[in-house]
Amino acid sequence: RDHDRDADQDIAKRTFHIQEGTISVIYHYARGKITRSSRLFNKDPSVVPEIKLAGSFAQPLRQSQIDEEFQLHLQAEKDCYQNVRDAERETQDILALRKREEANIVLEKSIFDSARDRSKQDSTKEAENMVQEEKDPRHVDYLTPFLQHIPNLKRIKREEAEAARDACLKSLKERLLERANIIQCRLDDENAQLAKKQAAFQRSRDHVDGADQEFERFCSEAMFRIQILEQRLARHEESALSIYANLDQKLRNDPRIEILYSN
C-alpha cells in the first residue's frame, strides 16, 4: 500500500484475462472503509466498462478519464507480455548454457585439494631424490666426508673413529633441525598473517559488501595451510627420530669404524 496516494488510485491487484479479453483492476481499501473501487475493462469497444467507486460520495469518472485508464492498462498488459517473453528467453538461455556445461564438465580442484596434492608431491619427490642419490655413483656416502683427514683407514685409531661417528651424527642432526626450523618458520608466518588479518577485521567496523565472505574465505584457507604445516612438522619430527636411529645403526655396522664396537 502506497500511503502517499489515494486508495482509489493505488492498485492492489491487476489481472489480465487473456481468453475473455478483459482487464480487471482492484484498488486498495481506504482507511476505515469496508468497500473499495474496482474496474473491469473489455477490449470489445461495444462493451461498456464496469466502474465501481467506493463510497456514496465518490465523484463519477469522466469518459476521458476512463479511456485514459484503459490505455494505461493496455500498455501494462503489453509490458507484462514482454516481461514474460524475456523471462522465457532467459530461461531457455540458462538451460542451453547448463546443457553445454554438463556436456563438458571440467573438475576444478579447491585450494585444499591442491595443497594436499602438493604435499604428496613434495614427499614423493624427496623420496625419489634420496633413492636417486644413493644410485648415483658420484654420491658420497654418509661417513666418507668425516674420514677425509685420516691418512690410513686400515689403521684408524679409536679416537679418530669416535670423532668421525660423532661428527656424522651431528651433521645429520643439524640438517634435520634445519628442516624442522624451515617448517616452523612457515607455520609461524601463517599464524602471524592470520592474527594480523583477524585484528584488522575486528578494528574495521564499517565492512564493505562481501568483506565478511572474503574474511571467512581467508581464514578458512589460512587454517587449512596451518593444519597442513602442523601435520608436516609432526611427520618430520617422527621421521627424524627414525632417520637418526637408522644412521646410528649403520655406523654400528660400518666396518670402517668397527674398532668402536669390537671387544
PDB file of C-alpha atoms in Angstrom:
ATOM      1  CA  ARG A   1       0.000   0.000   0.000  1.00  0.00           C
ATOM      2  CA  ASP A   2       1.369   3.399  -1.049  1.00  0.00           C
ATOM      3  CA  HIS A   3       0.017   5.784   1.587  1.00  0.00           C
ATOM      4  CA  ASP A   4       1.155   8.795  -0.437  1.00  0.00           C
ATOM      5  CA  ARG A   5      -1.608   8.050  -2.942  1.00  0.00           C
ATOM      6  CA  ASP A   6      -5.375   7.901  -2.544  1.00  0.00           C
ATOM      7  CA  ALA A   7      -6.759   4.416  -2.119  1.00  0.00           C
ATOM      8  CA  ASP A   8      -8.867   4.901  -5.258  1.00  0.00           C
ATOM      9  CA  GLN A   9      -5.654   5.493  -7.235  1.00  0.00           C
ATOM     10  CA  ASP A  10      -3.478   2.800  -5.607  1.00  0.00           C
ATOM     11  CA  ILE A  11      -3.833  -0.520  -7.447  1.00  0.00           C
ATOM     12  CA  ALA A  12      -3.905  -3.612  -5.223  1.00  0.00           C
ATOM     13  CA  LYS A  13      -4.333  -6.214  -7.965  1.00  0.00           C
ATOM     14  CA  ARG A  14      -4.472  -6.101 -11.752  1.00  0.00           C
ATOM     15  CA  THR A  15      -5.439  -9.199 -13.718  1.00  0.00           C
ATOM     16  CA  PHE A  16      -5.252  -9.725 -17.476  1.00  0.00           C
ATOM     17  CA  HIS A  17      -7.849 -12.267 -18.606  1.00  0.00           C
ATOM     18  CA  ILE A  18      -6.476 -13.399 -21.957  1.00  0.00           C
ATOM     19  CA  GLN A  19      -9.279 -15.659 -23.139  1.00  0.00           C
ATOM     20  CA  GLU A  20     -12.048 -13.327 -22.012  1.00  0.00           C
ATOM     21  CA  GLY A  21     -10.297 -10.263 -23.401  1.00  0.00           C
ATOM     22  CA  THR A  22     -10.808  -8.285 -20.204  1.00  0.00           C
ATOM     23  CA  ILE A  23      -8.675  -6.460 -17.640  1.00  0.00           C
ATOM     24  CA  SER A  24      -9.805  -6.315 -14.022  1.00  0.00           C
ATOM     25  CA  VAL A  25      -8.353  -3.763 -11.623  1.00  0.00           C
ATOM     26  CA  ILE A  26      -8.930  -3.767  -7.859  1.00  0.00           C
ATOM     27  CA  TYR A  27      -7.796  -0.870  -5.687  1.00  0.00           C
ATOM     28  CA  HIS A  28      -6.831  -0.763  -2.003  1.00  0.00           C
ATOM     29  CA  TYR A  29      -9.210  -0.127   0.850  1.00  0.00           C
ATOM     30  CA  ALA A  30      -9.209   3.387   2.244  1.00  0.00           C
ATOM     31  CA  ARG A  31      -8.676   3.777   5.979  1.00  0.00           C
ATOM     32  CA  GLY A  32     -11.837   2.859   7.857  1.00  0.00           C
ATOM     33  CA  LYS A  33     -13.644   1.590   4.721  1.00  0.00           C
ATOM     34  CA  ILE A  34     -15.039  -1.867   4.001  1.00  0.00           C
ATOM     35  CA  THR A  35     -15.552  -1.293   0.289  1.00  0.00           C
ATOM     36  CA  ARG A  36     -13.062  -0.431  -2.411  1.00  0.00           C
ATOM     37  CA  SER A  37     -13.072   0.718  -6.006  1.00  0.00           C
ATOM     38  CA  SER A  38     -12.675  -1.593  -8.965  1.00  0.00           C
ATOM     39  CA  ARG A  39     -12.702  -1.566 -12.752  1.00  0.00           C
ATOM     40  CA  LEU A  40     -13.469  -4.161 -15.395  1.00  0.00           C
ATOM     41  CA  PHE A  41     -12.397  -3.174 -18.897  1.00  0.00           C
ATOM     42  CA  ASN A  42     -13.309  -5.137 -22.009  1.00  0.00           C
ATOM     43  CA  LYS A  43     -11.284  -4.959 -25.182  1.00  0.00           C
ATOM     44  CA  ASP A  44     -14.504  -5.123 -27.132  1.00  0.00           C
ATOM     45  CA  PRO A  45     -15.331  -1.427 -27.662  1.00  0.00           C
ATOM     46  CA  SER A  46     -19.033  -2.268 -27.708  1.00  0.00           C
ATOM     47  CA  VAL A  47     -18.914  -3.413 -24.081  1.00  0.00           C
ATOM     48  CA  VAL A  48     -19.190  -0.648 -21.500  1.00  0.00           C
ATOM     49  CA  PRO A  49     -16.536  -0.774 -18.713  1.00  0.00           C
ATOM     50  CA  GLU A  50     -17.768  -1.654 -15.237  1.00  0.00           C
ATOM     51  CA  ILE A  51     -16.708   1.117 -12.879  1.00  0.00           C
ATOM     52  CA  LYS A  52     -17.278   0.669  -9.133  1.00  0.00           C
ATOM     53  CA  LEU A  53     -16.394   3.539  -6.797  1.00  0.00           C
ATOM     54  CA  ALA A  54     -16.015   3.123  -3.053  1.00  0.00           C
ATOM     55  CA  GLY A  55     -18.276   5.390  -1.019  1.00  0.00           C
ATOM     56  CA  SER A  56     -21.509   7.059  -1.902  1.00  0.00           C
ATOM     57  CA  PHE A  57     -19.843  10.491  -2.182  1.00  0.00           C
ATOM     58  CA  ALA A  58     -17.216   9.463  -4.762  1.00  0.00           C
ATOM     59  CA  GLN A  59     -17.149  11.611  -7.878  1.00  0.00           C
ATOM     60  CA  PRO A  60     -18.081   9.686 -11.071  1.00  0.00           C
ATOM     61  CA  LEU A  61     -15.285   9.356 -13.640  1.00  0.00           C
ATOM     62  CA  ARG A  62     -15.431  11.252 -16.882  1.00  0.00           C
ATOM     63  CA  GLN A  63     -15.241   9.282 -20.105  1.00  0.00           C
ATOM     64  CA  SER A  64     -11.845  10.788 -20.868  1.00  0.00           C
ATOM     65  CA  GLN A  65     -10.530   9.505 -17.520  1.00  0.00           C
ATOM     66  CA  ILE A  66     -11.907   6.034 -18.210  1.00  0.00           C
ATOM     67  CA  ASP A  67     -10.335   5.984 -21.678  1.00  0.00           C
ATOM     68  CA  GLU A  68      -7.003   7.161 -20.270  1.00  0.00           C
ATOM     69  CA  GLU A  69      -7.022   4.464 -17.585  1.00  0.00           C
ATOM     70  CA  PHE A  70      -7.905   1.820 -20.167  1.00  0.00           C
ATOM     71  CA  GLN A  71      -4.954   2.829 -22.354  1.00  0.00           C
ATOM     72  CA  LEU A  72      -2.620   2.682 -19.344  1.00  0.00           C
ATOM     73  CA  HIS A  73      -3.793  -0.833 -18.513  1.00  0.00           C
ATOM     74  CA  LEU A  74      -3.411  -1.934 -22.140  1.00  0.00           C
ATOM     75  CA  GLN A  75       0.196  -0.707 -22.080  1.00  0.00           C
ATOM     76  CA  ALA A  76       0.748  -2.508 -18.772  1.00  0.00           C
ATOM     77  CA  GLU A  77      -0.555  -5.695 -20.408  1.00  0.00           C
ATOM     78  CA  LYS A  78       1.894  -5.307 -23.299  1.00  0.00           C
ATOM     79  CA  ASP A  79       4.743  -4.741 -20.833  1.00  0.00           C
ATOM     80  CA  CYS A  80       3.666  -7.851 -18.939  1.00  0.00           C
ATOM     81  CA  TYR A  81       3.721  -9.907 -22.151  1.00  0.00           C
ATOM     82  CA  GLN A  82       7.178  -8.616 -22.948  1.00  0.00           C
ATOM     83  CA  ASN A  83       8.472  -9.415 -19.467  1.00  0.00           C
ATOM     84  CA  VAL A  84       7.115 -12.953 -19.749  1.00  0.00           C
ATOM     85  CA  ARG A  85       8.764 -13.437 -23.144  1.00  0.00           C
ATOM     86  CA  ASP A  86      12.063 -12.051 -21.805  1.00  0.00           C
ATOM     87  CA  ALA A  87      11.866 -14.397 -18.816  1.00  0.00           C
ATOM     88  CA  GLU A  88      11.175 -17.386 -21.072  1.00  0.00           C
ATOM     89  CA  ARG A  89      14.078 -16.438 -23.337  1.00  0.00           C
ATOM     90  CA  GLU A  90      16.378 -16.035 -20.356  1.00  0.00           C
ATOM     91  CA  THR A  91      15.253 -19.415 -19.024  1.00  0.00           C
ATOM     92  CA  GLN A  92      15.995 -21.064 -22.375  1.00  0.00           C
ATOM     93  CA  ASP A  93      19.431 -19.433 -22.459  1.00  0.00           C
ATOM     94  CA  ILE A  94      20.184 -20.686 -18.939  1.00  0.00           C
ATOM     95  CA  LEU A  95      19.035 -24.211 -19.814  1.00  0.00           C
ATOM     96  CA  ALA A  96      21.134 -24.201 -23.006  1.00  0.00           C
ATOM     97  CA  LEU A  97      24.177 -22.985 -21.063  1.00  0.00           C
ATOM     98  CA  ARG A  98      23.595 -25.626 -18.399  1.00  0.00           C
ATOM     99  CA  LYS A  99      23.365 -28.303 -21.088  1.00  0.00           C
ATOM    100  CA  ARG A 100      26.666 -27.177 -22.651  1.00  0.00           C
ATOM    101  CA  GLU A 101      28.362 -27.123 -19.265  1.00  0.00           C
ATOM    102  CA  GLU A 102      27.099 -30.595 -18.376  1.00  0.00           C
ATOM    103  CA  ALA A 103      28.355 -31.877 -21.734  1.00  0.00           C
ATOM    104  CA  ASN A 104      31.847 -30.551 -20.984  1.00  0.00           C
ATOM    105  CA  ILE A 105      32.368 -30.887 -17.250  1.00  0.00           C
ATOM    106  CA  VAL A 106      35.766 -29.705 -16.007  1.00  0.00           C
ATOM    107  CA  LEU A 107      36.760 -30.587 -12.472  1.00  0.00           C
ATOM    108  CA  GLU A 108      38.239 -27.608 -10.667  1.00  0.00           C
ATOM    109  CA  LYS A 109      40.231 -28.524  -7.587  1.00  0.00           C
ATOM    110  CA  SER A 110      39.786 -26.456  -4.467  1.00  0.00           C
ATOM    111  CA  ILE A 111      42.738 -24.895  -2.695  1.00  0.00           C
ATOM    112  CA  PHE A 112      42.521 -27.659  -0.101  1.00  0.00           C
ATOM    113  CA  ASP A 113      42.852 -30.461  -2.663  1.00  0.00           C
ATOM    114  CA  SER A 114      45.682 -28.590  -4.394  1.00  0.00           C
ATOM    115  CA  ALA A 115      47.522 -28.214  -1.092  1.00  0.00           C
ATOM    116  CA  ARG A 116      47.152 -31.933  -0.366  1.00  0.00           C
ATOM    117  CA  ASP A 117      48.448 -32.818  -3.821  1.00  0.00           C
ATOM    118  CA  ARG A 118      51.455 -30.521  -3.432  1.00  0.00           C
ATOM    119  CA  SER A 119      52.209 -32.044  -0.040  1.00  0.00           C
ATOM    120  CA  LYS A 120      52.115 -35.557  -1.510  1.00  0.00           C
ATOM    121  CA  GLN A 121      54.224 -34.481  -4.493  1.00  0.00           C
ATOM    122  CA  ASP A 122      56.829 -32.915  -2.212  1.00  0.00           C
ATOM    123  CA  SER A 123      57.088 -36.076  -0.122  1.00  0.00           C
ATOM    124  CA  THR A 124      57.311 -38.284  -3.217  1.00  0.00           C
ATOM    125  CA  LYS A 125      59.914 -36.016  -4.782  1.00  0.00           C
ATOM    126  CA  GLU A 126      62.058 -36.058  -1.659  1.00  0.00           C
ATOM    127  CA  ALA A 127      61.917 -39.850  -1.527  1.00  0.00           C
ATOM    128  CA  GLU A 128      62.820 -40.132  -5.230  1.00  0.00           C
ATOM    129  CA  ASN A 129      65.726 -37.747  -4.783  1.00  0.00           C
ATOM    130  CA  MET A 130      67.076 -39.811  -1.899  1.00  0.00           C
ATOM    131  CA  VAL A 131      66.859 -43.009  -3.965  1.00  0.00           C
ATOM    132  CA  GLN A 132      68.461 -41.317  -6.948  1.00  0.00           C
ATOM    133  CA  GLU A 133      71.322 -40.008  -4.843  1.00  0.00           C
ATOM    134  CA  GLU A 134      72.004 -43.467  -3.456  1.00  0.00           C
ATOM    135  CA  LYS A 135      72.108 -44.887  -7.003  1.00  0.00           C
ATOM    136  CA  ASP A 136      74.364 -42.087  -8.256  1.00  0.00           C
ATOM    137  CA  PRO A 137      77.978 -43.355  -8.386  1.00  0.00           C
ATOM    138  CA  ARG A 138      79.199 -39.845  -7.604  1.00  0.00           C
ATOM    139  CA  HIS A 139      77.196 -39.838  -4.393  1.00  0.00           C
ATOM    140  CA  VAL A 140      79.359 -39.625  -1.277  1.00  0.00           C
ATOM    141  CA  ASP A 141      78.166 -41.943   1.472  1.00  0.00           C
ATOM    142  CA  TYR A 142      77.246 -40.769   4.963  1.00  0.00           C
ATOM    143  CA  LEU A 143      80.653 -41.381   6.566  1.00  0.00           C
ATOM    144  CA  THR A 144      83.237 -40.598   3.886  1.00  0.00           C
ATOM    145  CA  PRO A 145      83.309 -36.790   4.403  1.00  0.00           C
ATOM    146  CA  PHE A 146      84.285 -37.309   8.051  1.00  0.00           C
ATOM    147  CA  LEU A 147      87.141 -39.698   7.274  1.00  0.00           C
ATOM    148  CA  GLN A 148      88.989 -37.455   4.840  1.00  0.00           C
ATOM    149  CA  HIS A 149      91.594 -36.315   7.404  1.00  0.00           C
ATOM    150  CA  ILE A 150      92.516 -39.863   8.385  1.00  0.00           C
ATOM    151  CA  PRO A 151      95.629 -40.960   6.396  1.00  0.00           C
ATOM    152  CA  ASN A 152      95.203 -44.720   6.793  1.00  0.00           C
ATOM    153  CA  LEU A 153      91.689 -46.083   7.318  1.00  0.00           C
ATOM    154  CA  LYS A 154      93.051 -49.588   7.883  1.00  0.00           C
ATOM    155  CA  ARG A 155      94.876 -48.352  10.979  1.00  0.00           C
ATOM    156  CA  ILE A 156      92.243 -45.923  12.252  1.00  0.00           C
ATOM    157  CA  LYS A 157      92.502 -45.113  15.910  1.00  0.00           C
ATOM    158  CA  ARG A 158      89.609 -45.412  18.313  1.00  0.00           C
ATOM    159  CA  GLU A 159      89.624 -41.654  18.983  1.00  0.00           C
ATOM    160  CA  GLU A 160      89.525 -40.907  15.239  1.00  0.00           C
ATOM    161  CA  ALA A 161      86.650 -43.316  14.641  1.00  0.00           C
ATOM    162  CA  GLU A 162      84.713 -41.872  17.557  1.00  0.00           C
ATOM    163  CA  ALA A 163      85.217 -38.322  16.265  1.00  0.00           C
ATOM    164  CA  ALA A 164      84.087 -39.318  12.776  1.00  0.00           C
ATOM    165  CA  ARG A 165      80.994 -41.037  14.133  1.00  0.00           C
ATOM    166  CA  ASP A 166      80.060 -38.100  16.361  1.00  0.00           C
ATOM    167  CA  ALA A 167      80.594 -35.601  13.519  1.00  0.00           C
ATOM    168  CA  CYS A 168      78.432 -37.697  11.172  1.00  0.00           C
ATOM    169  CA  LEU A 169      75.582 -37.886  13.678  1.00  0.00           C
ATOM    170  CA  LYS A 170      75.911 -34.179  14.463  1.00  0.00           C
ATOM    171  CA  SER A 171      75.728 -33.262  10.765  1.00  0.00           C
ATOM    172  CA  LEU A 172      72.536 -35.287  10.315  1.00  0.00           C
ATOM    173  CA  LYS A 173      71.024 -33.756  13.450  1.00  0.00           C
ATOM    174  CA  GLU A 174      71.754 -30.245  12.167  1.00  0.00           C
ATOM    175  CA  ARG A 175      70.142 -30.993   8.806  1.00  0.00           C
ATOM    176  CA  LEU A 176      67.050 -32.403  10.489  1.00  0.00           C
ATOM    177  CA  LEU A 177      66.817 -29.383  12.783  1.00  0.00           C
ATOM    178  CA  GLU A 178      67.240 -27.032   9.823  1.00  0.00           C
ATOM    179  CA  ARG A 179      64.373 -28.725   8.018  1.00  0.00           C
ATOM    180  CA  ALA A 180      62.210 -28.517  11.137  1.00  0.00           C
ATOM    181  CA  ASN A 181      63.071 -24.830  11.549  1.00  0.00           C
ATOM    182  CA  ILE A 182      62.040 -24.113   7.954  1.00  0.00           C
ATOM    183  CA  ILE A 183      58.637 -25.725   8.505  1.00  0.00           C
ATOM    184  CA  GLN A 184      58.274 -23.981  11.869  1.00  0.00           C
ATOM    185  CA  CYS A 185      59.081 -20.587  10.325  1.00  0.00           C
ATOM    186  CA  ARG A 186      56.454 -21.089   7.642  1.00  0.00           C
ATOM    187  CA  LEU A 187      53.970 -22.146  10.330  1.00  0.00           C
ATOM    188  CA  ASP A 188      54.764 -19.076  12.454  1.00  0.00           C
ATOM    189  CA  ASP A 189      54.378 -16.836   9.399  1.00  0.00           C
ATOM    190  CA  GLU A 190      50.955 -18.291   8.580  1.00  0.00           C
ATOM    191  CA  ASN A 191      49.800 -17.822  12.189  1.00  0.00           C
ATOM    192  CA  ALA A 192      51.087 -14.238  12.216  1.00  0.00           C
ATOM    193  CA  GLN A 193      49.291 -13.387   8.975  1.00  0.00           C
ATOM    194  CA  LEU A 194      46.059 -14.909  10.271  1.00  0.00           C
ATOM    195  CA  ALA A 195      46.294 -12.984  13.557  1.00  0.00           C
ATOM    196  CA  LYS A 196      47.031  -9.755  11.673  1.00  0.00           C
ATOM    197  CA  LYS A 197      44.035 -10.279   9.383  1.00  0.00           C
ATOM    198  CA  GLN A 198      41.742 -11.035  12.318  1.00  0.00           C
ATOM    199  CA  ALA A 199      42.901  -7.943  14.207  1.00  0.00           C
ATOM    200  CA  ALA A 200      42.388  -5.716  11.166  1.00  0.00           C
ATOM    201  CA  PHE A 201      38.928  -7.171  10.596  1.00  0.00           C
ATOM    202  CA  GLN A 202      37.891  -6.575  14.207  1.00  0.00           C
ATOM    203  CA  ARG A 203      39.147  -2.975  14.132  1.00  0.00           C
ATOM    204  CA  SER A 204      37.188  -2.223  10.975  1.00  0.00           C
ATOM    205  CA  ARG A 205      33.581  -1.523  11.964  1.00  0.00           C
ATOM    206  CA  ASP A 206      32.349  -0.466   8.535  1.00  0.00           C
ATOM    207  CA  HIS A 207      32.603  -3.588   6.412  1.00  0.00           C
ATOM    208  CA  VAL A 208      32.013  -3.210   2.695  1.00  0.00           C
ATOM    209  CA  ASP A 209      29.824  -5.658   0.802  1.00  0.00           C
ATOM    210  CA  GLY A 210      31.484  -9.061   0.539  1.00  0.00           C
ATOM    211  CA  ALA A 211      34.078  -8.301   3.241  1.00  0.00           C
ATOM    212  CA  ASP A 212      32.662 -10.923   5.617  1.00  0.00           C
ATOM    213  CA  GLN A 213      32.738 -13.619   2.931  1.00  0.00           C
ATOM    214  CA  GLU A 214      36.283 -12.650   1.922  1.00  0.00           C
ATOM    215  CA  PHE A 215      37.420 -12.736   5.562  1.00  0.00           C
ATOM    216  CA  GLU A 216      35.828 -16.135   6.140  1.00  0.00           C
ATOM    217  CA  ARG A 217      37.440 -17.491   2.973  1.00  0.00           C
ATOM    218  CA  PHE A 218      40.863 -16.145   4.008  1.00  0.00           C
ATOM    219  CA  CYS A 219      40.543 -17.657   7.496  1.00  0.00           C
ATOM    220  CA  SER A 220      39.407 -20.995   6.107  1.00  0.00           C
ATOM    221  CA  GLU A 221      42.320 -21.188   3.670  1.00  0.00           C
ATOM    222  CA  ALA A 222      44.817 -19.987   6.292  1.00  0.00           C
ATOM    223  CA  MET A 223      43.623 -22.555   8.844  1.00  0.00           C
ATOM    224  CA  PHE A 224      43.947 -25.279   6.241  1.00  0.00           C
ATOM    225  CA  ARG A 225      47.534 -24.231   5.411  1.00  0.00           C
ATOM    226  CA  ILE A 226      48.331 -24.136   9.125  1.00  0.00           C
ATOM    227  CA  GLN A 227      46.894 -27.618   9.563  1.00  0.00           C
ATOM    228  CA  ILE A 228      48.978 -28.933   6.659  1.00  0.00           C
ATOM    229  CA  LEU A 229      52.160 -27.385   8.083  1.00  0.00           C
ATOM    230  CA  GLU A 230      51.420 -28.754  11.561  1.00  0.00           C
ATOM    231  CA  GLN A 231      50.940 -32.235  10.107  1.00  0.00           C
ATOM    232  CA  ARG A 232      54.123 -31.908   8.053  1.00  0.00           C
ATOM    233  CA  LEU A 233      56.066 -30.792  11.132  1.00  0.00           C
ATOM    234  CA  ALA A 234      54.689 -33.689  13.170  1.00  0.00           C
ATOM    235  CA  ARG A 235      55.615 -36.176  10.423  1.00  0.00           C
ATOM    236  CA  HIS A 236      59.102 -34.678  10.193  1.00  0.00           C
ATOM    237  CA  GLU A 237      59.625 -34.984  13.941  1.00  0.00           C
ATOM    238  CA  GLU A 238      58.535 -38.617  13.862  1.00  0.00           C
ATOM    239  CA  SER A 239      60.652 -39.471  10.824  1.00  0.00           C
ATOM    240  CA  ALA A 240      63.664 -37.578  12.215  1.00  0.00           C
ATOM    241  CA  LEU A 241      63.907 -39.992  15.133  1.00  0.00           C
ATOM    242  CA  SER A 242      63.750 -42.948  12.766  1.00  0.00           C
ATOM    243  CA  ILE A 243      66.325 -41.439  10.381  1.00  0.00           C
ATOM    244  CA  TYR A 244      68.699 -40.704  13.249  1.00  0.00           C
ATOM    245  CA  ALA A 245      68.308 -44.220  14.654  1.00  0.00           C
ATOM    246  CA  ASN A 246      68.892 -45.770  11.202  1.00  0.00           C
ATOM    247  CA  LEU A 247      72.107 -43.823  10.726  1.00  0.00           C
ATOM    248  CA  ASP A 248      73.310 -44.793  14.192  1.00  0.00           C
ATOM    249  CA  GLN A 249      72.674 -48.454  13.325  1.00  0.00           C
ATOM    250  CA  LYS A 250      74.519 -48.076  10.005  1.00  0.00           C
ATOM    251  CA  LEU A 251      77.503 -46.616  11.829  1.00  0.00           C
ATOM    252  CA  ARG A 252      77.493 -49.530  14.258  1.00  0.00           C
ATOM    253  CA  ASN A 253      77.608 -51.940  11.311  1.00  0.00           C
ATOM    254  CA  ASP A 254      80.117 -49.935   9.269  1.00  0.00           C
ATOM    255  CA  PRO A 255      83.398 -51.873   9.033  1.00  0.00           C
ATOM    256  CA  ARG A 256      85.437 -48.671   8.740  1.00  0.00           C
ATOM    257  CA  ILE A 257      84.801 -47.775  12.380  1.00  0.00           C
ATOM    258  CA  GLU A 258      84.254 -51.234  13.765  1.00  0.00           C
ATOM    259  CA  ILE A 259      87.025 -50.539  16.237  1.00  0.00           C
ATOM    260  CA  LEU A 260      84.456 -48.672  18.331  1.00  0.00           C
ATOM    261  CA  TYR A 261      82.276 -51.721  18.817  1.00  0.00           C
ATOM    262  CA  SER A 262      84.804 -54.519  18.838  1.00  0.00           C
ATOM    263  CA  ASN A 263      85.776 -56.116  22.147  1.00  0.00           C
TER     264      ASN A 263
END
